[in-house]
CSV table of C-alpha atoms in Angstrom, one decimal:
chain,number,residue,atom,x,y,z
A,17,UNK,CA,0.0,0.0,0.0
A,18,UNK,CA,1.2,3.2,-1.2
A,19,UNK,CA,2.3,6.0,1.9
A,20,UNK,CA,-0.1,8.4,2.6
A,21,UNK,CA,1.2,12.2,1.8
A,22,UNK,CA,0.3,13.8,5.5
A,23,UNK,CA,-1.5,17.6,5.0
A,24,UNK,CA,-1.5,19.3,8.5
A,25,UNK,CA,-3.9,21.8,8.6
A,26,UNK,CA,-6.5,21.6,6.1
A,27,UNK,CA,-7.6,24.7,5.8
A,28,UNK,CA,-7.7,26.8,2.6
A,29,UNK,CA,-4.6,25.8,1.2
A,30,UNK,CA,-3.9,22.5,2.9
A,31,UNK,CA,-7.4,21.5,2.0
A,32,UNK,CA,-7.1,22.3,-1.4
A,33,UNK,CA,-4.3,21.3,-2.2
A,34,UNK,CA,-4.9,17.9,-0.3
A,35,UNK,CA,-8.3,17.3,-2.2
A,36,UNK,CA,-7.3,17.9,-5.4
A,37,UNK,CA,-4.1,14.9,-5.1
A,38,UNK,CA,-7.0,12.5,-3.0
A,39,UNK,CA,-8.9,13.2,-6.1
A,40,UNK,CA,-5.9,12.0,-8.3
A,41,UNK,CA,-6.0,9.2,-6.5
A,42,UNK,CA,-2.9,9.8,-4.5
A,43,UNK,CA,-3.5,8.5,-0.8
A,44,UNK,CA,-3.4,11.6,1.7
A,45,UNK,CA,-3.9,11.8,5.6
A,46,UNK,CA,-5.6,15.1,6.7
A,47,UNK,CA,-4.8,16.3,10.1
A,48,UNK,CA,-6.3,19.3,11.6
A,49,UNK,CA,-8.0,20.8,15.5
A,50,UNK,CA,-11.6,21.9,14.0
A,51,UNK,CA,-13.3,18.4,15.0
A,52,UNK,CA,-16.6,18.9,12.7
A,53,UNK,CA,-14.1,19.6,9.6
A,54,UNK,CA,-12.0,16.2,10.1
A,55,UNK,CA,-15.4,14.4,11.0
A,56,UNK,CA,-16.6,15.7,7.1
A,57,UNK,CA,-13.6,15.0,5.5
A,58,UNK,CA,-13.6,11.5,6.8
A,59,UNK,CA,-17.0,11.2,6.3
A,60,UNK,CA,-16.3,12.0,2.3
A,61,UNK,CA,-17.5,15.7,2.5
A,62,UNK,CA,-14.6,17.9,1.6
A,63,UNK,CA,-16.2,19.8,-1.2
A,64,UNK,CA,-14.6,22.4,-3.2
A,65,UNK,CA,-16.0,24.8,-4.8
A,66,UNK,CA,-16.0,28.0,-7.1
A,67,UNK,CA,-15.1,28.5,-10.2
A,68,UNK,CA,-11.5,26.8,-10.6
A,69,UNK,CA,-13.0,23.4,-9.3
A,70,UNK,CA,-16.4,21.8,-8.5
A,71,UNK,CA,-15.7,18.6,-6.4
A,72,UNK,CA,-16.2,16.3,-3.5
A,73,UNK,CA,-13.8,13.7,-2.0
A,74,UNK,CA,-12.9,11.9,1.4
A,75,UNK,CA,-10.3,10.8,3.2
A,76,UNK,CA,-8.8,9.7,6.1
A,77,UNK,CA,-8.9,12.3,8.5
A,78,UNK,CA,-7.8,12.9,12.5
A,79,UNK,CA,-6.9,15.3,15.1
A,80,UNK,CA,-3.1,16.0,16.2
A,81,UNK,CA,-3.8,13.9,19.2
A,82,UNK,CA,-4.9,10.8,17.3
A,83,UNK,CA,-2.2,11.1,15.1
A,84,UNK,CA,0.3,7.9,15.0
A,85,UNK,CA,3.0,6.4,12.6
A,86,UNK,CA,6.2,8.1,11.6
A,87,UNK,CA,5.6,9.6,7.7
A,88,UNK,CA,8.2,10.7,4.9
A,89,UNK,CA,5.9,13.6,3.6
A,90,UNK,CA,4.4,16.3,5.3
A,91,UNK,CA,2.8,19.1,4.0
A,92,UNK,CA,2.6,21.9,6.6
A,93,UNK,CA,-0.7,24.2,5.9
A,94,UNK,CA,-1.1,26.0,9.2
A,95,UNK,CA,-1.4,29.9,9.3
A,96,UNK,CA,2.5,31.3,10.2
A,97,UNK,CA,1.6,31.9,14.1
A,98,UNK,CA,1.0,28.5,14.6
A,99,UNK,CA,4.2,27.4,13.1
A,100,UNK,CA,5.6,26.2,16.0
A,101,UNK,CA,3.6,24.6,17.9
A,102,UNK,CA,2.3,22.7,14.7
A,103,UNK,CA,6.2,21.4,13.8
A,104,UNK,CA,6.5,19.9,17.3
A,105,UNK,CA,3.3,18.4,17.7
A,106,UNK,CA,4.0,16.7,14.3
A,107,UNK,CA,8.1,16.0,14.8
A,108,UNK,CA,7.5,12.9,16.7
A,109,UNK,CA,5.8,11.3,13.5
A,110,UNK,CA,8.5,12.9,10.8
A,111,UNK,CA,10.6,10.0,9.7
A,112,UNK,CA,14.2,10.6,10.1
A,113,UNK,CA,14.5,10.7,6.5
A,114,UNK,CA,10.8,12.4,5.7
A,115,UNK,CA,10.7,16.0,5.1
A,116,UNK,CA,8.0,18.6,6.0
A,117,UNK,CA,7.5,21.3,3.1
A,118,UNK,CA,5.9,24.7,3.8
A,119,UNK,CA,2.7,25.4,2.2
A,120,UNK,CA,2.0,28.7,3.9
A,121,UNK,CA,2.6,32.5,3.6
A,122,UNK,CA,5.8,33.7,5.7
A,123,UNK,CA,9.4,32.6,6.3
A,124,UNK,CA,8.4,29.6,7.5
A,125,UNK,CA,11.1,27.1,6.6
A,126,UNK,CA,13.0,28.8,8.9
A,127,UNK,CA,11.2,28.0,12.3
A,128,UNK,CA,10.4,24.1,10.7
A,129,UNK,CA,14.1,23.9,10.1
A,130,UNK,CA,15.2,24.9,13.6
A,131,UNK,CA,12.8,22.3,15.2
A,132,UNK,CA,13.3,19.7,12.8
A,133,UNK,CA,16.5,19.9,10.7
A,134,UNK,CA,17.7,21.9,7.8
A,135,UNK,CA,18.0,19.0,6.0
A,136,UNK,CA,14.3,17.7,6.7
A,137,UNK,CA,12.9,20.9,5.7
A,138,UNK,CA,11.8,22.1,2.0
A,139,UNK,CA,11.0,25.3,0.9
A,140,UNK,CA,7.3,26.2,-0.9
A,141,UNK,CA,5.6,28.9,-2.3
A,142,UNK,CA,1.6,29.2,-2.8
A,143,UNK,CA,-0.4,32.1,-4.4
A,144,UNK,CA,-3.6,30.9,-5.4
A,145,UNK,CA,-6.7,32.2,-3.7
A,146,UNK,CA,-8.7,29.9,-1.8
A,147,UNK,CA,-11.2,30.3,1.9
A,148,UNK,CA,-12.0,28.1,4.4
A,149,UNK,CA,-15.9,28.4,4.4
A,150,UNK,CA,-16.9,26.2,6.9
A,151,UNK,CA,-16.4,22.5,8.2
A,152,UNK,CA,-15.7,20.5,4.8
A,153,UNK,CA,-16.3,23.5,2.6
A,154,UNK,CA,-13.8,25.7,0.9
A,155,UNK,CA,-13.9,28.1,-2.1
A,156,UNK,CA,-11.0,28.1,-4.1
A,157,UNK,CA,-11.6,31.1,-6.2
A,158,UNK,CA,-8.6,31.3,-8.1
A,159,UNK,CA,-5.2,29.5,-9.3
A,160,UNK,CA,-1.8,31.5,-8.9
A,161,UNK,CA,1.6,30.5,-8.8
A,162,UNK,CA,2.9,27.5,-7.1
A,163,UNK,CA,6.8,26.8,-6.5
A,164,UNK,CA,9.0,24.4,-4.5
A,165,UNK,CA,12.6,24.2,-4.2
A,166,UNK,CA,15.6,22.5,-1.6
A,167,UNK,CA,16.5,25.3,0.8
A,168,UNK,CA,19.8,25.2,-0.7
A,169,UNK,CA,18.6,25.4,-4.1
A,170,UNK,CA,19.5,21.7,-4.8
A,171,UNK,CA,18.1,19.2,-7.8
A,172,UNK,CA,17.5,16.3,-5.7
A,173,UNK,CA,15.1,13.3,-6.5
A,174,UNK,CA,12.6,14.3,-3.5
A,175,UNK,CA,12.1,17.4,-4.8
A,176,UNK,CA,11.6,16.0,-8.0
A,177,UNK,CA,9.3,13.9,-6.8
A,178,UNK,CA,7.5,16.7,-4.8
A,179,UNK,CA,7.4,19.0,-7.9
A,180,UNK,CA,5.4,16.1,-9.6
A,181,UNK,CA,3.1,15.6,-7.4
A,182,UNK,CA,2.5,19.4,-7.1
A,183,UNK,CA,1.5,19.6,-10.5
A,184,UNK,CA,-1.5,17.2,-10.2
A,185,UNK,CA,-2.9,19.8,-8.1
A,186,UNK,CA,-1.3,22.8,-10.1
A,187,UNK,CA,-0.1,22.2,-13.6
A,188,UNK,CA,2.0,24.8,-13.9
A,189,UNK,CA,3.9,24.1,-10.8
A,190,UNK,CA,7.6,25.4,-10.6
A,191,UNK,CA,10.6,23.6,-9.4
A,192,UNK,CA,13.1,26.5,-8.3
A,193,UNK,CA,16.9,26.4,-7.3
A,194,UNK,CA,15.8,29.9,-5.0
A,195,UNK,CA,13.1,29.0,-3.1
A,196,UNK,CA,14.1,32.0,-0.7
A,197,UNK,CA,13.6,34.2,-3.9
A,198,UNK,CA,10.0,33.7,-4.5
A,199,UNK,CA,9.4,33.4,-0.7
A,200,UNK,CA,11.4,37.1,-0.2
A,201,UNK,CA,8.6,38.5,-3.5
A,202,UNK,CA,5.7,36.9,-2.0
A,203,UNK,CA,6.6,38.7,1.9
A,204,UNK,CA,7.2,42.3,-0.6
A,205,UNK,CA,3.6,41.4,-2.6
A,206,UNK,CA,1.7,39.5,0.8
A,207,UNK,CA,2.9,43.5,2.6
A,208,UNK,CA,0.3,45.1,0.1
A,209,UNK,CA,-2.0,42.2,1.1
A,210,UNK,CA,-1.6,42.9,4.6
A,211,UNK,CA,-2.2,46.7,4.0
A,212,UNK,CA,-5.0,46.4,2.1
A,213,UNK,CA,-7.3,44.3,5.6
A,214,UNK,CA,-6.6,47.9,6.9
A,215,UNK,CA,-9.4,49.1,4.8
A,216,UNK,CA,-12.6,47.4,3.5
A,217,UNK,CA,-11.5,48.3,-0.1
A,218,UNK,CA,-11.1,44.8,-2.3
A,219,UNK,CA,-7.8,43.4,-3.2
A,220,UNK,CA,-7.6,45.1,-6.4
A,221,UNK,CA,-9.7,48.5,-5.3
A,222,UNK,CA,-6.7,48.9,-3.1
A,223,UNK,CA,-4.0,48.2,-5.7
A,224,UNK,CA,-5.3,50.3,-8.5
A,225,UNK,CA,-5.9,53.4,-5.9
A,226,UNK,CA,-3.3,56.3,-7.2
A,227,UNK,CA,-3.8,57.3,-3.3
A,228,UNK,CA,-2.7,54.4,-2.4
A,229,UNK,CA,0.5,54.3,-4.3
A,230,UNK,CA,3.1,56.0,-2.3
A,231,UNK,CA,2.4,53.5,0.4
A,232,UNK,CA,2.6,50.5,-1.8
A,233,UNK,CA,5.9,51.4,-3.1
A,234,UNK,CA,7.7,52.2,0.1
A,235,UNK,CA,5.9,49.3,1.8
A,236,UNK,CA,7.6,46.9,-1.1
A,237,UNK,CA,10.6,48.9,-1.1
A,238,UNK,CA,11.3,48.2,2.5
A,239,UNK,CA,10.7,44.7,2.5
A,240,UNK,CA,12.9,44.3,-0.4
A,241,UNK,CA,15.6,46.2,0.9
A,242,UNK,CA,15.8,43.6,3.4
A,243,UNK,CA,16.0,40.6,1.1
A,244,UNK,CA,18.8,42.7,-0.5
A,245,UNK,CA,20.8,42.6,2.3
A,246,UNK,CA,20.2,39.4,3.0
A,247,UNK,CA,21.9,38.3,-0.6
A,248,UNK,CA,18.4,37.1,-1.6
A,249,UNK,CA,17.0,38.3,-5.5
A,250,UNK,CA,13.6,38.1,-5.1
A,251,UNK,CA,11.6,36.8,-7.6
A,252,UNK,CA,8.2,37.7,-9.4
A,253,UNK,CA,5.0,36.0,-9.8
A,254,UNK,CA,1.1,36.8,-10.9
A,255,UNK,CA,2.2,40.7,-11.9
A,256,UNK,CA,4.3,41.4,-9.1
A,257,UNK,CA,7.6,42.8,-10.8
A,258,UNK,CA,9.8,43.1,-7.7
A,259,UNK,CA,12.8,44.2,-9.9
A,260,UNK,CA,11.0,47.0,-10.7
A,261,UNK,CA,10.2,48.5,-7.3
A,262,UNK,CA,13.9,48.0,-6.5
A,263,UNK,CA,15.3,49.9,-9.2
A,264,UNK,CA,12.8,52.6,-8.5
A,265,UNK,CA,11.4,52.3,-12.3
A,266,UNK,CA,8.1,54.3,-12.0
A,267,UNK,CA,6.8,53.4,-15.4
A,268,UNK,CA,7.7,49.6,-15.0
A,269,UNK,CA,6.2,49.9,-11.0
A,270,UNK,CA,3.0,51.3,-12.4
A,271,UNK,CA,3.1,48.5,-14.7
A,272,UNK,CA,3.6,46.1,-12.3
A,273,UNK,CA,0.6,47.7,-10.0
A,274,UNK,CA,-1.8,47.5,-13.0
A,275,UNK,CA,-1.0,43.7,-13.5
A,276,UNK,CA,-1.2,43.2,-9.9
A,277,UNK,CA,-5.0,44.9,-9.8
A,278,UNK,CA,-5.7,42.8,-12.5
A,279,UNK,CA,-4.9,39.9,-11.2
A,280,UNK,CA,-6.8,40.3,-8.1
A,281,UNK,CA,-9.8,41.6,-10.4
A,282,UNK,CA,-10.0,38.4,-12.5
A,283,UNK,CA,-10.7,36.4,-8.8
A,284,UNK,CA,-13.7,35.5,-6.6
A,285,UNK,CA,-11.5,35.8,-3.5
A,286,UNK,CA,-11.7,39.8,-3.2
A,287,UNK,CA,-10.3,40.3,-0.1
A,288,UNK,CA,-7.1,38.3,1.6
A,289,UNK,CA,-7.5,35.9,4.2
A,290,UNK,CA,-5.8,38.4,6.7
A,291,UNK,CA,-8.9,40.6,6.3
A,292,UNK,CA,-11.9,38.0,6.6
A,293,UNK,CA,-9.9,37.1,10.2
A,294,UNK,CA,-10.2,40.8,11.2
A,295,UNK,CA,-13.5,41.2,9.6
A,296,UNK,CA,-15.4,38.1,9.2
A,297,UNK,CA,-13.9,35.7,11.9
A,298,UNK,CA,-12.7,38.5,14.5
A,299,UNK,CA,-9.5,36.4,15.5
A,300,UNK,CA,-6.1,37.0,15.6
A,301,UNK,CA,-4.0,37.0,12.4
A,302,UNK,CA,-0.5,35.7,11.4
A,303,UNK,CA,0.5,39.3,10.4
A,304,UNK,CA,3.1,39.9,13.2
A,305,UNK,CA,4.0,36.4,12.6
A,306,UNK,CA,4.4,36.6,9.1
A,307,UNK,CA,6.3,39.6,9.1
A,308,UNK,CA,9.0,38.7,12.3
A,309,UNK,CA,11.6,37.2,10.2
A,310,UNK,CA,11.7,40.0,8.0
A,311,UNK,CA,11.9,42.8,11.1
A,312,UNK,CA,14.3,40.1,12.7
A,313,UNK,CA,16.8,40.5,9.4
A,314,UNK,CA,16.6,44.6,9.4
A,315,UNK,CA,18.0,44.1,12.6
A,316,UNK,CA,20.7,42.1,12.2
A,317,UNK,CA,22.0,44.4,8.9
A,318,UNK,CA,21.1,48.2,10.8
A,319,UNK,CA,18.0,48.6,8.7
A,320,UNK,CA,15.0,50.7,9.6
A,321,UNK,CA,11.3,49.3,9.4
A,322,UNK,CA,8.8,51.8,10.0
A,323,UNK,CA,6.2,51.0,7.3
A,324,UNK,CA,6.4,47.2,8.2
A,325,UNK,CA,6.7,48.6,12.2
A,326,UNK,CA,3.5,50.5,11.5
A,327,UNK,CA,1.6,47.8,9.6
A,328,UNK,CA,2.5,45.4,12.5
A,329,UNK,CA,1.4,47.8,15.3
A,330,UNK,CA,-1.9,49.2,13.3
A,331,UNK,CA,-3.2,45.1,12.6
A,332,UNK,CA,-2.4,44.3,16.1
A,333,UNK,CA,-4.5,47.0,17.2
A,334,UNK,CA,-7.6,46.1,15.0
A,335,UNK,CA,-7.0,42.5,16.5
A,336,UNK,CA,-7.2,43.7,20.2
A,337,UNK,CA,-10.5,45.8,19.2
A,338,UNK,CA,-8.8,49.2,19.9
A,339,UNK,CA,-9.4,50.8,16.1
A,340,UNK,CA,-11.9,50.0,13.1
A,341,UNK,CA,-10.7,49.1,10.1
A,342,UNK,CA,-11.0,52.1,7.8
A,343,UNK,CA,-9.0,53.9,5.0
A,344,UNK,CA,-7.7,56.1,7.7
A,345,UNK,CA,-5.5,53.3,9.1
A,346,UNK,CA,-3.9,52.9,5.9
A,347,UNK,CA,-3.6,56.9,5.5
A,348,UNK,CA,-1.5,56.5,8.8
A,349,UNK,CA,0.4,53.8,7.7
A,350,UNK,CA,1.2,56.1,4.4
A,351,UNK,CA,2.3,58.5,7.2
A,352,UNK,CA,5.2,56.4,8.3
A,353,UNK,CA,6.7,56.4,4.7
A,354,UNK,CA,8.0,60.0,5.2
């Protein structure tokens, strides 16, 4: 009997991700803490929906406590704040030669690596849209682009193997020698994200506001001027030219910020997941979390961080239920630029 692929936390992208290889007939062991989502999805009601895919499918399903057996692949799909617990609640069942690959937003790898190894840990990088709706329901509005890649940028048969079965759920999967490239462009593209659960305004309202663009380019800017110092080229995906903001282009940023809005106008998913916590589910999000790492490597090289400071501190306060979202937050986080 072939090994089950293990997807822990299935959520929007672990569930999607993990439904669409169940439904090519790969075997795959869903693990997650919401007790009336595993009961559907072992009960054969994982349904996705919307207008990518229409399907149902089952599969073995269990809590973290039920959890037994020691497994080669584990796909990691928890939001970035629950990162570590979620690594050493599943270490005990990572065989010594098993990996666990990232399927989140953040610089994940990094915490997984320190718990279980470097060498057990691969690098991945997800931007298609997708909600968690309810037990056994999520929308996946829209595809985007999907990479994985050896922390050290290595061609190795695992990660040949991974990269195939990544492109039964997403055809156009990438297999990259700088995983940390993509990773560093999706923390400079996820900042707009972030900025944009400040206001009600969609994805692509917020993008394709000319008030808004002083912010989004010193936002970027910063972020990538902290990949630059760490020797990382970050890497573009879905519109998002980072080579552009970096160079200070204004004709090839605007371009950039035009494909970006229409990106984000093609999809379903209008507003990021960051903004339906604040909004819709009024829990915490993986903002601060997310964004660590990066305010951990200004530190380390001298740099400043006041947008992402800002950003941090004005998300934290809509989480505590001390300010409303509104476009004023993001008018003060435009105020930190100068």
């Amino acid at each position: 009997m072939e090994e089950p692929i293990v997807v822990w936390g299935a959520g929007a992208i672990g569930g999607t991700i993990g439904a669409h290889l169940v439904r090519a007939g790969r075997p795959v062991l869903f693990v997650d803490i919401v007790p009336e989502h595993v009961a559907a999805i072992a009960a054969g009601r994982l349904r996705i929906e919307g207008p990518v895919a229409e399907f149902t499918v089952g599969a073995p399903a269990v809590a973290p406590d039920r959890m037994s057996g020691r497994h080669r692949l584990i796909l990691l799909a928890v939001k970035a704040h629950h990162t570590e617990q979620a690594t050493r609640m599943l270490a005990p069942f990572l065989a010594e030669d098993g990996a666990v690959v990232s399927c989140q937003n953040g610089l994940n790898e990094l915490v997984i690596a320190e718990i279980v190894g470097r060498e057990r840990t691969i690098g991945a990088f997800v931007n298609f849209g997708a909600d968690w709706m309810g037990p056994g329901h999520i929308h996946y509005a829209n595809r985007g682009a999907v990479v994985v890649g050896e922390l050290d940028g290595a061609r190795t048969p695992r990660i040949e193997a991974l990269h195939a079965l990544m492109r039964l759920f997403e055809p156009d999967a990438v297999l990259s020698d700088n995983i940390f490239g993509y990773l560093w462009g999706k923390g400079g593209y996820g900042a707009i994200l972030k900025a944009s659960a400040l206001t009600n305004d969609s994805i692509a309202d917020f993008i394709a506001d000319p008030a808004r663009r002083g912010l989004i380019v010193a936002l970027v800017r910063e972020v990538l001027s902290i990949a630059a110092a760490e020797g990382v080229t970050p890497l573009g995906f879905n519109g998002f030219d980072p080579a552009a903001f970096m160079r200070g282009d204004a004709a090839a940023i605007d371009a950039s910020i035009a494909a970006m809005a229409a990106f984000n106008r093609a999809s379903p998913k209008t507003h990021s997941g960051i903004w339906r916590d604040l909004a819709v589910r009024k829990r915490q999000t993986d903002v601060a979390a997310q964004l660590a790492p990066a305010q951990a490597a200004a530190r380390r090289h001298g740099l400043a961080t006041p947008m992402i400071d800002r950003l941090v501190s004005l998300i934290g306060a809509i989480e505590r239920g001390e300010r409303e979202i509104s476009a004023a937050l993001a008018d003060e986080l435009a105020s930190a630029a100068a």
